[in-house]
mmCIF file of C-alpha atoms in Angstrom:
data_model
loop_
_atom_site.group_PDB
_atom_site.id
_atom_site.type_symbol
_atom_site.label_atom_id
_atom_site.label_comp_id
_atom_site.label_asym_id
_atom_site.label_seq_id
_atom_site.Cartn_x
_atom_site.Cartn_y
_atom_site.Cartn_z
ATOM 1 C CA THR A 125 52.356 10.616 -133.741
ATOM 2 C CA GLY A 126 52.011 6.945 -132.897
ATOM 3 C CA SER A 127 51.919 7.680 -129.161
ATOM 4 C CA GLY A 128 48.736 9.746 -129.519
ATOM 5 C CA GLN A 129 50.365 12.893 -128.133
ATOM 6 C CA ALA A 130 49.735 16.163 -129.960
ATOM 7 C CA ALA A 131 52.523 18.205 -131.474
ATOM 8 C CA SER A 132 53.731 20.878 -129.064
ATOM 9 C CA ALA A 133 55.980 23.904 -129.440
ATOM 10 C CA SER A 134 56.763 27.168 -127.665
ATOM 11 C CA LEU A 135 58.147 30.584 -128.611
ATOM 12 C CA SER A 136 59.989 32.788 -126.101
ATOM 13 C CA PRO A 137 59.206 36.516 -125.691
ATOM 14 C CA ILE A 138 61.833 39.218 -126.316
ATOM 15 C CA ALA A 139 62.299 42.216 -124.009
ATOM 16 C CA PHE A 140 64.735 44.612 -125.679
ATOM 17 C CA GLY A 141 64.828 46.957 -122.670
ATOM 18 C CA ALA A 142 66.017 50.547 -123.071
ATOM 19 C CA VAL A 143 67.556 51.457 -126.432
ATOM 20 C CA THR A 144 68.819 54.910 -127.441
ATOM 21 C CA SER A 145 66.560 56.610 -129.976
ATOM 22 C CA GLY A 146 67.842 56.095 -133.521
ATOM 23 C CA GLN A 147 69.742 52.935 -132.562
ATOM 24 C CA SER A 148 68.810 49.324 -133.309
ATOM 25 C CA LEU A 149 69.238 46.131 -131.347
ATOM 26 C CA SER A 150 68.779 42.570 -132.611
ATOM 27 C CA MET A 151 67.734 39.712 -130.337
ATOM 28 C CA SER A 152 66.438 36.199 -130.891
ATOM 29 C CA ALA A 153 63.357 34.356 -129.736
ATOM 30 C CA THR A 154 63.701 30.613 -129.214
ATOM 31 C CA LEU A 155 61.203 28.335 -130.911
ATOM 32 C CA ALA A 156 61.321 24.952 -129.166
ATOM 33 C CA ASN A 157 59.662 21.687 -130.143
ATOM 34 C CA THR A 158 58.441 20.503 -126.742
ATOM 35 C CA GLY A 159 56.547 17.503 -128.116
ATOM 36 C CA VAL A 160 57.526 13.958 -129.024
ATOM 37 C CA GLY A 161 57.165 14.248 -132.796
ATOM 38 C CA PRO A 162 58.276 16.647 -135.522
ATOM 39 C CA VAL A 163 56.674 20.094 -135.912
ATOM 40 C CA ALA A 164 56.351 21.778 -139.311
ATOM 41 C CA VAL A 165 57.411 25.444 -139.242
ATOM 42 C CA THR A 166 56.054 27.938 -141.774
ATOM 43 C CA LEU A 167 58.382 30.859 -142.423
ATOM 44 C CA PRO A 168 58.803 33.749 -142.604
ATOM 45 C CA ALA A 169 57.708 34.726 -139.112
ATOM 46 C CA VAL A 170 55.706 37.947 -138.896
ATOM 47 C CA VAL A 171 55.522 40.862 -136.465
ATOM 48 C CA GLU A 172 52.262 42.587 -135.647
ATOM 49 C CA GLY A 173 51.502 45.675 -133.587
ATOM 50 C CA SER A 174 54.516 47.935 -134.205
ATOM 51 C CA ASP A 175 56.714 48.991 -137.110
ATOM 52 C CA ALA A 176 59.610 49.296 -134.632
ATOM 53 C CA PHE A 177 60.153 45.520 -134.891
ATOM 54 C CA VAL A 178 61.309 43.654 -138.016
ATOM 55 C CA VAL A 179 62.064 39.952 -138.461
ATOM 56 C CA GLU A 180 65.685 39.704 -139.642
ATOM 57 C CA GLY A 181 66.009 35.968 -140.083
ATOM 58 C CA SER A 182 65.659 32.506 -138.671
ATOM 59 C CA THR A 183 67.666 29.361 -138.044
ATOM 60 C CA CYS A 184 64.486 27.284 -138.149
ATOM 61 C CA PRO A 185 64.162 24.424 -140.633
ATOM 62 C CA THR A 186 60.829 23.645 -142.272
ATOM 63 C CA VAL A 187 60.489 20.630 -139.948
ATOM 64 C CA LEU A 188 61.714 20.864 -136.349
ATOM 65 C CA ALA A 189 62.480 17.510 -134.734
ATOM 66 C CA ALA A 190 61.286 16.666 -131.200
ATOM 67 C CA GLY A 191 63.417 18.248 -128.482
ATOM 68 C CA ILE A 192 65.135 20.626 -130.916
ATOM 69 C CA SER A 193 65.131 24.431 -130.813
ATOM 70 C CA CYS A 194 65.813 27.147 -133.359
ATOM 71 C CA THR A 195 65.795 30.935 -133.281
ATOM 72 C CA VAL A 196 63.939 33.790 -134.943
ATOM 73 C CA THR A 197 65.905 37.051 -134.906
ATOM 74 C CA VAL A 198 64.035 40.336 -134.535
ATOM 75 C CA LYS A 199 65.480 43.864 -134.831
ATOM 76 C CA TYR A 200 64.079 46.713 -132.722
ATOM 77 C CA THR A 201 64.705 50.279 -133.898
ATOM 78 C CA ALA A 202 64.083 52.842 -131.169
ATOM 79 C CA SER A 203 62.445 56.168 -132.043
ATOM 80 C CA GLY A 204 61.721 59.208 -129.877
ATOM 81 C CA THR A 205 60.728 58.418 -126.297
ATOM 82 C CA ALA A 206 57.946 55.928 -126.994
ATOM 83 C CA ALA A 207 57.584 52.398 -125.718
ATOM 84 C CA ALA A 208 56.992 49.806 -128.432
ATOM 85 C CA ASN A 209 55.027 46.585 -128.072
ATOM 86 C CA GLY A 210 54.348 43.946 -130.668
ATOM 87 C CA MET A 211 53.799 40.241 -131.250
ATOM 88 C CA LEU A 212 56.082 37.815 -133.045
ATOM 89 C CA LYS A 213 54.013 35.123 -134.762
ATOM 90 C CA VAL A 214 55.153 31.834 -136.265
ATOM 91 C CA ALA A 215 52.793 29.345 -137.898
ATOM 92 C CA THR A 216 53.506 25.697 -137.035
ATOM 93 C CA SER A 217 51.741 22.363 -137.257
ATOM 94 C CA ALA A 218 51.310 22.682 -133.465
ATOM 95 C CA GLY A 219 49.320 25.900 -134.028
ATOM 96 C CA GLU A 220 50.235 29.550 -134.352
ATOM 97 C CA LEU A 221 52.830 30.561 -131.777
ATOM 98 C CA SER A 222 52.946 34.125 -130.443
ATOM 99 C CA ALA A 223 55.574 35.865 -128.352
ATOM 100 C CA ALA A 224 55.466 39.356 -126.874
ATOM 101 C CA LEU A 225 57.996 41.938 -128.074
ATOM 102 C CA SER A 226 58.774 45.060 -126.046
ATOM 103 C CA GLY A 227 61.266 47.902 -126.157
ATOM 104 C CA GLN A 228 61.649 51.369 -124.674
ATOM 105 C CA SER A 229 63.206 54.155 -126.718
ATOM 106 C CA GLN A 230 65.387 56.525 -124.723
ATOM 107 C CA GLN A 231 66.065 60.083 -125.760
ATOM 108 C CA ALA A 232 67.017 63.322 -124.084
ATOM 109 C CA LEU A 233 65.018 66.308 -125.333
ATOM 110 C CA LEU A 234 66.885 69.423 -124.264
ATOM 111 C CA SER A 235 65.617 72.955 -124.583
ATOM 112 C CA VAL A 236 67.138 76.267 -123.570
ATOM 113 C CA SER A 237 65.181 79.294 -122.473
ATOM 114 C CA PRO A 238 65.578 82.061 -123.379
ATOM 115 C CA THR A 239 67.276 81.342 -126.699
ATOM 116 C CA SER A 240 69.001 84.739 -126.689
ATOM 117 C CA ILE A 241 69.907 87.344 -124.083
ATOM 118 C CA ASP A 242 70.101 91.096 -124.628
ATOM 119 C CA PHE A 243 72.449 92.702 -122.113
ATOM 120 C CA GLY A 244 71.819 96.124 -123.645
ATOM 121 C CA ASP A 245 74.627 98.646 -123.758
ATOM 122 C CA VAL A 246 77.537 97.660 -121.525
ATOM 123 C CA GLN A 247 80.538 99.962 -121.275
ATOM 124 C CA VAL A 248 84.026 98.563 -121.801
ATOM 125 C CA GLY A 249 85.363 97.365 -118.462
ATOM 126 C CA GLN A 250 81.876 97.134 -116.940
ATOM 127 C CA SER A 251 79.737 94.031 -116.442
ATOM 128 C CA LYS A 252 76.100 93.081 -116.349
ATOM 129 C CA THR A 253 75.726 90.667 -113.461
ATOM 130 C CA SER A 254 72.701 88.521 -114.105
ATOM 131 C CA ALA A 255 70.930 86.654 -116.821
ATOM 132 C CA ASP A 256 69.019 83.487 -116.056
ATOM 133 C CA ILE A 257 69.136 80.665 -118.565
ATOM 134 C CA THR A 258 67.175 77.465 -118.056
ATOM 135 C CA VAL A 259 68.149 74.148 -119.626
ATOM 136 C CA SER A 260 65.274 71.662 -119.505
ATOM 137 C CA ASN A 261 65.086 67.984 -120.410
ATOM 138 C CA SER A 262 61.609 66.736 -121.334
ATOM 139 C CA GLY A 263 62.990 63.383 -122.495
ATOM 140 C CA ASN A 264 63.085 60.096 -120.614
ATOM 141 C CA VAL A 265 66.834 59.766 -120.032
ATOM 142 C CA SER A 266 69.225 61.998 -118.098
ATOM 143 C CA VAL A 267 71.947 63.962 -119.830
ATOM 144 C CA THR A 268 75.436 64.107 -118.364
ATOM 145 C CA GLY A 269 78.556 66.056 -119.239
ATOM 146 C CA LEU A 270 76.883 69.265 -120.383
ATOM 147 C CA ALA A 271 79.461 71.779 -121.522
ATOM 148 C CA LEU A 272 79.009 75.502 -121.792
ATOM 149 C CA PRO A 273 80.913 77.062 -124.667
ATOM 150 C CA SER A 274 83.502 79.680 -123.883
ATOM 151 C CA ALA A 275 82.749 83.157 -125.100
ATOM 152 C CA THR A 276 84.941 86.214 -124.700
ATOM 153 C CA GLY A 277 83.738 88.269 -121.784
ATOM 154 C CA ILE A 278 81.107 85.800 -120.548
ATOM 155 C CA THR A 279 81.523 83.922 -117.289
ATOM 156 C CA VAL A 280 79.192 81.404 -115.688
ATOM 157 C CA THR A 281 79.335 82.104 -111.970
ATOM 158 C CA SER A 282 76.728 79.759 -110.484
ATOM 159 C CA ALA A 283 73.806 77.500 -111.171
ATOM 160 C CA SER A 284 70.782 76.562 -109.118
ATOM 161 C CA SER A 285 70.450 73.172 -107.474
ATOM 162 C CA GLY A 286 67.617 70.699 -107.991
ATOM 163 C CA THR A 287 66.866 69.850 -111.585
ATOM 164 C CA SER A 288 69.352 72.460 -112.836
ATOM 165 C CA CYS A 289 73.039 71.752 -113.143
ATOM 166 C CA THR A 290 76.433 73.302 -113.484
ATOM 167 C CA ALA A 291 78.582 72.800 -116.552
ATOM 168 C CA GLY A 292 79.535 69.141 -116.737
ATOM 169 C CA GLY A 293 76.593 68.164 -114.553
ATOM 170 C CA THR A 294 73.427 66.180 -115.148
ATOM 171 C CA VAL A 295 69.985 67.265 -116.301
ATOM 172 C CA ALA A 296 67.570 64.592 -115.142
ATOM 173 C CA ALA A 297 64.845 63.290 -117.406
ATOM 174 C CA GLY A 298 61.693 65.367 -117.036
ATOM 175 C CA GLY A 299 63.706 68.120 -115.320
#
């Protein structure tokens, strides 16, 4: 530029936060021309570091005037219970701009033990009083509203406290 100042631009990071596994969320990073002259923008933007992030589009022109901003939209697809981290990169005449991308996939991973119960021979009109069943959640998000199916002749009479729950209760993550 005629003033002798270098071209300058910035790119904002995106923190997607917690997203349910299998779901996607789109958010935009802001690319701002913070200088006094125009900045050339080379598209498409790229993502490095994780396949969980994909560039969906951009409102950026090929030349961004001084004081003007545009957006680059990135989609995060959560999977399993893993955290995802990546970098959004945009080439400009002010240099390559990078912005951190982060997201945390949330998923409950329930298991039941034992998977079957043998009460043996029980006479009509008689009952077998105990069988312990454990529901565990090794995921990273709690589960609420658990329902036990009704079965003829089976009654749930109590459940332990702590990380166990009654029907309709909560199984905490890691519990």
